[in-house]
XYZ file of C-alpha atoms in Angstrom:
516
model
C -113.872 199.699 107.902
C -116.996 199.148 108.756
C -118.823 195.969 110.879
C -120.307 194.771 107.750
C -117.165 195.183 106.246
C -114.953 193.524 109.447
C -116.980 190.976 109.505
C -117.052 189.589 105.700
C -113.448 190.241 105.582
C -113.551 187.324 108.580
C -115.868 185.049 106.515
C -113.437 185.576 103.600
C -110.712 183.914 105.691
C -112.900 181.487 106.927
C -114.457 179.778 104.165
C -111.405 180.542 102.234
C -111.455 180.267 98.068
C -109.523 178.202 94.862
C -106.246 179.826 94.361
C -104.789 180.391 91.953
C -100.932 180.820 90.024
C -98.914 182.865 87.699
C -95.385 182.453 87.218
C -92.170 180.496 86.144
C -93.130 177.097 87.179
C -89.120 176.135 86.315
C -87.817 176.668 89.628
C -83.967 176.007 88.096
C -84.279 179.148 85.971
C -85.149 181.539 88.087
C -83.232 184.383 88.333
C -80.870 183.929 85.739
C -80.011 185.290 82.429
C -80.664 182.798 80.029
C -82.449 179.566 80.190
C -85.598 177.956 79.087
C -88.417 180.113 79.488
C -90.730 177.810 78.189
C -93.772 176.807 80.844
C -94.180 180.312 82.413
C -97.720 180.664 83.174
C -98.386 184.119 81.930
C -102.277 184.508 83.445
C -103.980 183.460 86.592
C -103.600 179.493 86.254
C -105.694 176.942 88.463
C -103.781 174.423 89.913
C -104.750 170.698 89.316
C -103.827 168.840 93.003
C -105.646 172.518 94.694
C -108.804 172.806 92.278
C -112.015 172.670 94.788
C -109.884 172.823 97.883
C -110.560 176.225 99.919
C -107.504 177.621 100.776
C -107.660 180.412 103.387
C -103.655 181.967 103.412
C -100.958 182.278 100.742
C -97.120 183.029 101.934
C -94.573 183.085 99.882
C -90.811 184.893 99.731
C -87.807 185.492 99.493
C -85.840 181.657 98.173
C -83.806 179.789 96.709
C -83.152 178.521 92.811
C -84.417 175.135 93.925
C -85.606 173.150 97.892
C -82.359 171.399 98.714
C -82.235 172.159 102.666
C -85.976 170.956 103.604
C -88.043 174.108 102.796
C -90.862 172.192 102.016
C -90.657 169.870 105.115
C -91.766 166.568 103.445
C -88.465 165.192 105.545
C -86.490 164.946 102.623
C -84.299 168.071 100.063
C -86.813 166.585 96.715
C -87.901 169.093 94.905
C -91.928 168.933 94.646
C -93.509 170.504 91.062
C -96.548 170.047 92.114
C -98.276 171.130 96.051
C -97.697 168.188 98.028
C -99.597 168.157 101.471
C -96.524 167.713 104.302
C -97.733 165.113 105.991
C -96.182 165.663 109.432
C -98.900 168.710 109.973
C -102.063 166.725 109.290
C -102.189 166.550 112.429
C -102.392 170.839 113.247
C -105.034 173.494 112.313
C -102.466 175.942 110.137
C -103.733 179.187 110.197
C -100.231 181.453 109.016
C -97.282 180.911 107.508
C -93.719 182.797 106.449
C -91.574 181.778 104.520
C -87.837 183.031 103.706
C -84.708 182.501 101.665
C -84.553 178.520 102.683
C -87.395 178.240 105.616
C -90.520 178.176 106.431
C -92.372 178.607 109.380
C -96.309 177.830 110.321
C -98.550 179.287 113.258
C -101.131 176.606 114.354
C -105.212 177.499 115.719
C -104.035 176.658 119.359
C -100.814 179.376 118.892
C -97.935 176.858 118.838
C -95.430 177.649 115.734
C -93.445 175.021 113.890
C -90.537 175.291 111.965
C -88.282 173.203 108.975
C -86.156 174.221 106.290
C -82.443 175.860 106.656
C -81.149 177.049 110.849
C -77.761 177.862 110.242
C -78.330 181.242 111.771
C -81.272 180.424 113.609
C -83.892 181.453 112.111
C -86.503 178.534 112.939
C -85.896 179.469 116.667
C -86.270 175.150 117.413
C -83.325 176.958 120.439
C -80.147 175.631 118.266
C -78.486 175.746 115.095
C -76.379 172.748 115.317
C -78.033 171.704 113.217
C -78.149 173.444 109.813
C -80.939 171.093 108.053
C -84.160 170.367 109.471
C -86.344 169.043 106.632
C -89.209 167.984 108.694
C -91.226 170.306 111.042
C -89.742 171.426 114.814
C -91.342 173.108 117.309
C -90.702 176.762 117.689
C -90.118 177.925 121.072
C -92.571 180.552 120.969
C -96.349 179.780 122.647
C -99.361 182.249 122.366
C -98.612 183.074 118.671
C -100.925 184.961 116.468
C -98.896 185.281 112.912
C -95.575 185.525 111.718
C -93.592 187.165 108.490
C -90.015 185.512 107.330
C -86.931 187.884 106.332
C -84.419 186.392 103.753
C -82.254 184.649 107.748
C -84.643 185.805 109.494
C -88.708 184.767 111.410
C -90.583 187.759 113.459
C -93.341 185.931 115.765
C -96.566 188.114 116.894
C -97.795 186.278 120.235
C -100.438 187.804 122.631
C -97.731 187.623 125.243
C -98.208 190.800 127.170
C -94.814 193.318 126.419
C -93.553 189.900 124.412
C -95.857 191.089 121.206
C -93.174 190.943 119.126
C -89.927 188.361 119.026
C -87.535 187.628 116.378
C -84.834 184.871 116.505
C -81.613 184.618 113.264
C -79.639 186.560 110.987
C -77.957 189.925 112.704
C -76.274 191.050 109.948
C -77.957 194.126 109.429
C -79.537 194.336 112.757
C -83.193 193.094 111.636
C -83.755 191.691 114.399
C -84.354 194.980 116.343
C -82.016 194.041 119.175
C -80.060 197.269 118.765
C -76.869 195.179 117.504
C -75.536 193.041 114.516
C -74.104 190.468 116.733
C -70.394 190.900 114.741
C -66.877 189.729 115.153
C -63.893 188.963 113.742
C -63.643 185.209 112.684
C -59.999 185.498 114.293
C -58.206 188.799 115.947
C -55.655 188.669 113.029
C -58.250 188.494 110.832
C -60.403 190.950 108.452
C -63.330 188.217 108.282
C -66.351 189.088 110.082
C -69.036 186.903 110.706
C -72.333 187.254 112.708
C -73.936 185.562 115.669
C -76.781 183.254 114.657
C -80.011 183.867 117.701
C -81.903 180.543 117.787
C -83.841 180.833 120.065
C -86.764 183.346 119.508
C -86.127 186.942 122.127
C -89.006 189.561 122.786
C -87.730 192.789 120.883
C -87.158 195.396 124.220
C -87.562 198.873 123.102
C -91.435 197.210 121.850
C -91.984 195.767 125.169
C -94.201 198.817 126.079
C -96.109 198.487 122.308
C -98.856 195.847 120.519
C -97.566 195.002 117.768
C -100.403 193.865 115.797
C -98.738 193.817 111.565
C -95.584 192.327 110.827
C -94.372 192.324 107.519
C -90.305 191.537 106.132
C -87.534 192.426 103.372
C -85.372 190.330 102.701
C -83.329 192.012 105.533
C -85.796 195.175 106.822
C -89.145 194.517 108.644
C -91.700 196.579 108.873
C -94.385 196.710 112.044
C -97.454 198.453 112.981
C -98.710 199.179 116.663
C -102.242 198.875 117.739
C -102.278 201.978 118.164
C -101.427 203.031 113.604
C -97.498 203.444 114.111
C -95.668 202.533 112.189
C -91.889 201.155 113.204
C -88.891 199.846 110.850
C -85.494 198.390 111.096
C -82.808 196.872 109.440
C -81.130 197.185 106.222
C -81.768 200.905 105.290
C -80.572 200.752 101.629
C -82.173 202.569 99.078
C -84.394 204.655 101.993
C -86.587 201.040 102.551
C -86.491 202.038 105.708
C -88.448 205.462 105.173
C -86.561 207.305 107.210
C -85.173 210.249 104.387
C -81.572 208.541 104.933
C -79.816 205.073 103.518
C -79.044 204.143 107.269
C -78.840 200.779 108.747
C -81.226 200.747 112.052
C -80.726 198.170 114.638
C -83.974 198.518 116.734
C -87.375 199.486 115.610
C -87.797 204.182 115.126
C -90.919 205.052 114.792
C -91.604 206.061 110.699
C -92.300 210.165 111.029
C -95.015 210.033 107.971
C -97.275 207.718 109.916
C -97.795 210.055 113.086
C -99.931 213.006 114.722
C -102.533 212.711 112.130
C -102.021 210.312 109.737
C -101.338 207.159 111.612
C -102.966 203.643 110.347
C -106.774 202.861 110.802
C -106.902 199.262 112.283
C -107.192 197.706 108.346
C -104.367 198.935 106.784
C -102.426 196.779 104.801
C -98.207 196.400 105.101
C -96.323 194.411 102.752
C -92.225 194.525 102.284
C -90.847 194.087 99.384
C -86.928 193.179 98.595
C -86.370 196.892 98.078
C -89.353 198.569 99.602
C -92.215 198.908 102.478
C -95.664 199.944 101.469
C -98.894 200.149 103.863
C -102.533 202.089 103.848
C -103.240 204.889 105.737
C -105.782 207.790 105.768
C -108.275 206.967 103.987
C -107.231 203.719 101.836
C -104.939 206.059 100.567
C -101.206 203.473 99.733
C -97.893 204.504 100.298
C -94.496 203.191 99.104
C -91.205 203.783 100.132
C -87.338 202.536 98.489
C -86.957 200.891 95.382
C -89.598 201.673 93.827
C -88.597 201.213 90.144
C -85.582 199.896 88.535
C -84.876 203.509 87.127
C -85.453 206.902 88.696
C -85.108 208.119 92.077
C -85.384 206.284 94.852
C -88.274 207.349 97.625
C -86.635 207.855 100.325
C -89.907 208.721 102.814
C -93.763 207.444 102.657
C -95.599 208.646 99.676
C -98.865 208.307 98.017
C -99.095 206.160 94.834
C -101.845 208.258 93.303
C -102.403 205.724 90.713
C -104.767 203.685 93.511
C -106.039 206.598 94.987
C -110.194 206.688 95.545
C -109.571 202.169 95.909
C -110.652 199.973 99.125
C -107.173 197.689 99.235
C -107.969 195.043 101.413
C -104.581 192.371 100.881
C -101.060 193.827 99.190
C -98.269 191.713 98.662
C -94.477 192.398 97.300
C -91.958 190.013 95.902
C -88.505 191.325 95.068
C -89.567 194.088 92.602
C -92.874 193.080 91.580
C -96.247 193.846 93.492
C -99.941 192.127 93.719
C -103.471 193.976 95.146
C -106.560 192.866 95.781
C -109.008 196.016 96.145
C -112.852 196.135 95.269
C -114.054 193.101 92.876
C -110.080 193.780 91.343
C -107.119 192.163 90.781
C -104.168 194.889 90.598
C -100.185 193.931 90.127
C -97.371 195.958 88.277
C -93.156 196.593 88.691
C -90.732 194.124 86.646
C -91.298 190.697 86.343
C -89.775 188.381 83.581
C -91.880 185.214 83.951
C -95.451 186.100 83.619
C -96.137 186.765 87.577
C -98.188 190.184 87.075
C -100.042 187.860 85.319
C -101.508 190.139 82.274
C -102.231 187.633 79.911
C -100.007 186.851 76.373
C -100.420 189.449 74.915
C -100.078 191.347 78.090
C -96.501 193.237 78.837
C -94.685 192.286 80.887
C -93.310 194.651 83.503
C -95.193 197.641 83.851
C -94.099 200.793 85.623
C -97.657 201.279 87.223
C -100.819 200.053 88.766
C -103.441 198.004 85.600
C -105.469 195.344 86.324
C -104.782 191.913 86.007
C -108.225 191.622 83.070
C -108.667 187.698 83.764
C -109.841 188.462 87.428
C -111.768 191.272 87.192
C -115.114 191.087 88.803
C -113.937 188.947 91.229
C -112.971 189.265 94.661
C -110.260 188.961 95.539
C -109.788 187.131 98.936
C -105.467 187.312 99.340
C -102.796 187.472 97.612
C -99.043 186.340 97.560
C -95.711 187.698 95.621
C -92.822 185.554 95.120
C -89.305 185.480 93.775
C -90.782 184.980 89.987
C -94.226 184.314 90.912
C -97.514 185.209 92.327
C -100.616 183.475 93.563
C -104.123 184.500 93.931
C -106.528 183.502 95.746
C -110.748 183.853 94.691
C -113.910 183.971 96.061
C -115.810 181.484 94.596
C -119.200 182.769 95.297
C -120.924 184.949 92.712
C -117.917 183.631 89.286
C -121.032 181.476 87.951
C -118.158 179.403 85.486
C -115.249 181.831 85.510
C -113.542 179.489 87.130
C -114.027 177.030 85.279
C -113.075 178.753 81.643
C -109.733 178.967 83.440
C -106.711 177.375 82.100
C -105.828 174.062 84.752
C -101.392 173.507 85.519
C -101.521 169.661 85.316
C -97.702 170.084 86.743
C -94.796 168.197 85.143
C -92.911 165.803 84.627
C -89.249 166.299 86.141
C -86.785 168.373 84.100
C -89.447 169.060 81.819
C -88.538 172.406 79.654
C -86.192 173.231 82.631
C -82.583 172.040 81.305
C -79.717 173.231 83.043
C -77.399 176.167 80.963
C -75.819 174.171 78.819
C -71.725 173.880 80.561
C -68.414 173.906 77.801
C -66.723 170.388 77.669
C -63.540 170.904 78.856
C -60.777 170.493 76.299
C -59.074 166.713 75.971
C -56.269 165.857 77.683
C -54.305 165.086 75.241
C -54.172 168.652 74.093
C -53.630 170.135 77.541
C -50.876 168.149 78.605
C -49.459 170.388 75.062
C -50.068 173.657 75.817
C -47.169 175.784 77.642
C -48.175 176.411 80.805
C -51.099 174.865 81.092
C -50.857 173.354 84.564
C -49.646 176.301 85.759
C -53.213 178.612 84.098
C -55.361 175.657 85.969
C -54.144 176.154 89.320
C -55.142 180.430 88.432
C -58.035 179.492 87.512
C -59.314 177.013 90.612
C -58.811 180.264 92.891
C -62.251 181.522 94.368
C -62.711 184.941 94.058
C -64.188 186.420 96.964
C -68.187 187.201 97.608
C -68.916 190.992 96.253
C -70.107 192.618 99.784
C -74.431 192.732 99.549
C -74.823 195.706 97.730
C -72.398 195.651 95.160
C -73.337 192.893 92.898
C -76.356 192.643 89.985
C -78.488 190.637 88.031
C -80.154 192.510 85.116
C -82.727 193.871 87.214
C -83.294 191.089 89.080
C -82.010 193.264 92.068
C -81.874 191.012 95.657
C -79.355 193.887 97.585
C -79.147 191.145 100.083
C -78.570 188.272 98.880
C -75.061 187.282 99.373
C -73.651 186.217 96.003
C -72.357 183.122 97.744
C -72.621 180.515 100.635
C -69.845 182.043 102.559
C -71.440 185.587 102.280
C -75.041 184.132 103.792
C -73.028 182.292 106.134
C -72.704 185.630 107.936
C -68.430 186.285 106.195
C -67.462 189.565 104.840
C -63.988 190.157 103.243
C -62.092 193.458 102.960
C -64.245 196.360 105.245
C -66.769 196.440 107.898
C -70.357 197.081 107.372
C -72.085 199.109 110.773
C -74.738 200.735 111.731
C -73.259 203.833 109.912
C -75.364 206.235 107.339
C -74.058 204.518 104.153
C -72.971 206.576 101.166
C -75.562 206.153 97.997
C -73.170 204.807 96.198
C -73.027 201.800 97.758
C -75.952 201.359 98.513
C -77.412 202.103 94.724
C -74.604 199.528 93.858
C -76.893 197.292 91.620
C -77.180 194.196 93.062
C -77.795 190.662 91.841
C -81.250 188.294 93.469
C -80.993 184.847 92.770
C -83.535 183.346 94.961
C -87.074 181.430 94.093
C -89.402 182.309 95.545
C -91.541 179.257 98.006
C -94.494 178.506 98.202
C -96.597 177.968 101.212
C -100.098 176.868 101.630
C -102.053 177.033 104.471
C -105.104 175.039 105.550
C -105.092 171.766 103.888
C -98.459 174.796 91.423
C -99.206 175.241 83.491
C -98.189 175.055 80.184
C -101.586 176.253 78.152
C -103.445 178.177 76.828
C -104.570 181.540 78.273
C -107.334 183.878 77.762
C -106.254 187.138 76.114
C -106.307 190.195 78.154
C -108.485 192.493 76.854
C -107.569 196.314 76.929
C -106.396 197.445 80.185
C -104.963 201.110 82.150
C -104.406 202.564 84.605
C -106.683 201.617 87.625
C -107.635 204.797 88.912
C -111.059 205.817 90.702
C -112.402 209.370 91.044
């Protein structure tokens, strides 16, 4: 990156831009096989409360179907269908944010960090997991914080403290905290049920004490980090090859990715990203490399491979969701992957999903400052400079009344009591039906391509309980790691520094955005 480009990037972050949203607006339906699809925003759309507001940074991550665990930070568990100011943060200048399945973490300009939401595993970093839900911001026990990133149930902080440039807290189940252990134990001496000891106090990763970590990204249960020398480290859940080590073994401590060493270290302006099932970064010459589960079909990429469709593009920003990706490059916005709700932004006449990168036509010619991808939705920040009246031509989403277009799937009415009593063995059958099924292992469930293999199939599993077998750091068979998985969740959105059911602009001709 030239000095001029570096200066422009800093200026972009300082002045901010207009945030645009595309994807699902019906939070209760995300991840479900059936339900109303009305109200999805299939083109990038302005949000009424944020029109004209300078947004510097957006973050989104794995989430649940509804916001009932306080991750919005308003002191309650109510859902909000539009951007709402977090009043308890109004006295802070927020510069960075991260969001997990059910928690949110922010960083202030003076190096403090605050968090709110689910704290079952200590992912808020407050030093205690006694209160499982913190619906208002609490102080994280870290200092001199520069950035943060969240996995499903864990948090990573980057700090300027020498010897402690990266700290983690939360669920250690797959080694995603990087401390060399998963903190696993049997709930009882005579039981095969396993649990994982929460880590509520942020702890520096000892094996990286001699390095200065400058970039970090989190998938659902894995972490990608880059040090000041340009070396890439990954650790956590190893399924589908998302760690880039040519195997599917879980890594409990940071392990350097061989592909980015010697003559292919990352430059200072490198972009990194971690999706639920994959990882990505730009290396020499700005070439984008990806590894892990890249498509719903085909072989997994067990080690970093160049994505040739984006060769020659100057990638400035990138983010990955469950199985889709957004990139800001030159004066274009590019997206691809598996999508269901319009989160790729191709418009009403465009396709839902794309196996190859395609331009988001409606944003062609705009300078993209930042992007964020969550479960079923995407956000883009565009510079208002030199766009003329093009922003005015975009639709504006005003939100909707509670429950509009978001009805829960109909439940079958129970049989009348009289009929039940006349059936032979009805009572016995009813008792059997009440028995709870054992939760599947995290790599063995499926939900029609919306995959999130670490998203446990029940809250018991989320809370660290497993049945049947122990999951260790040993290499997993491909059959287990490739078992189709079901990730139910919903992208939680955080907007630092301060979401449309209307006609969309027809998309034009599009193709692979390859440059010579």
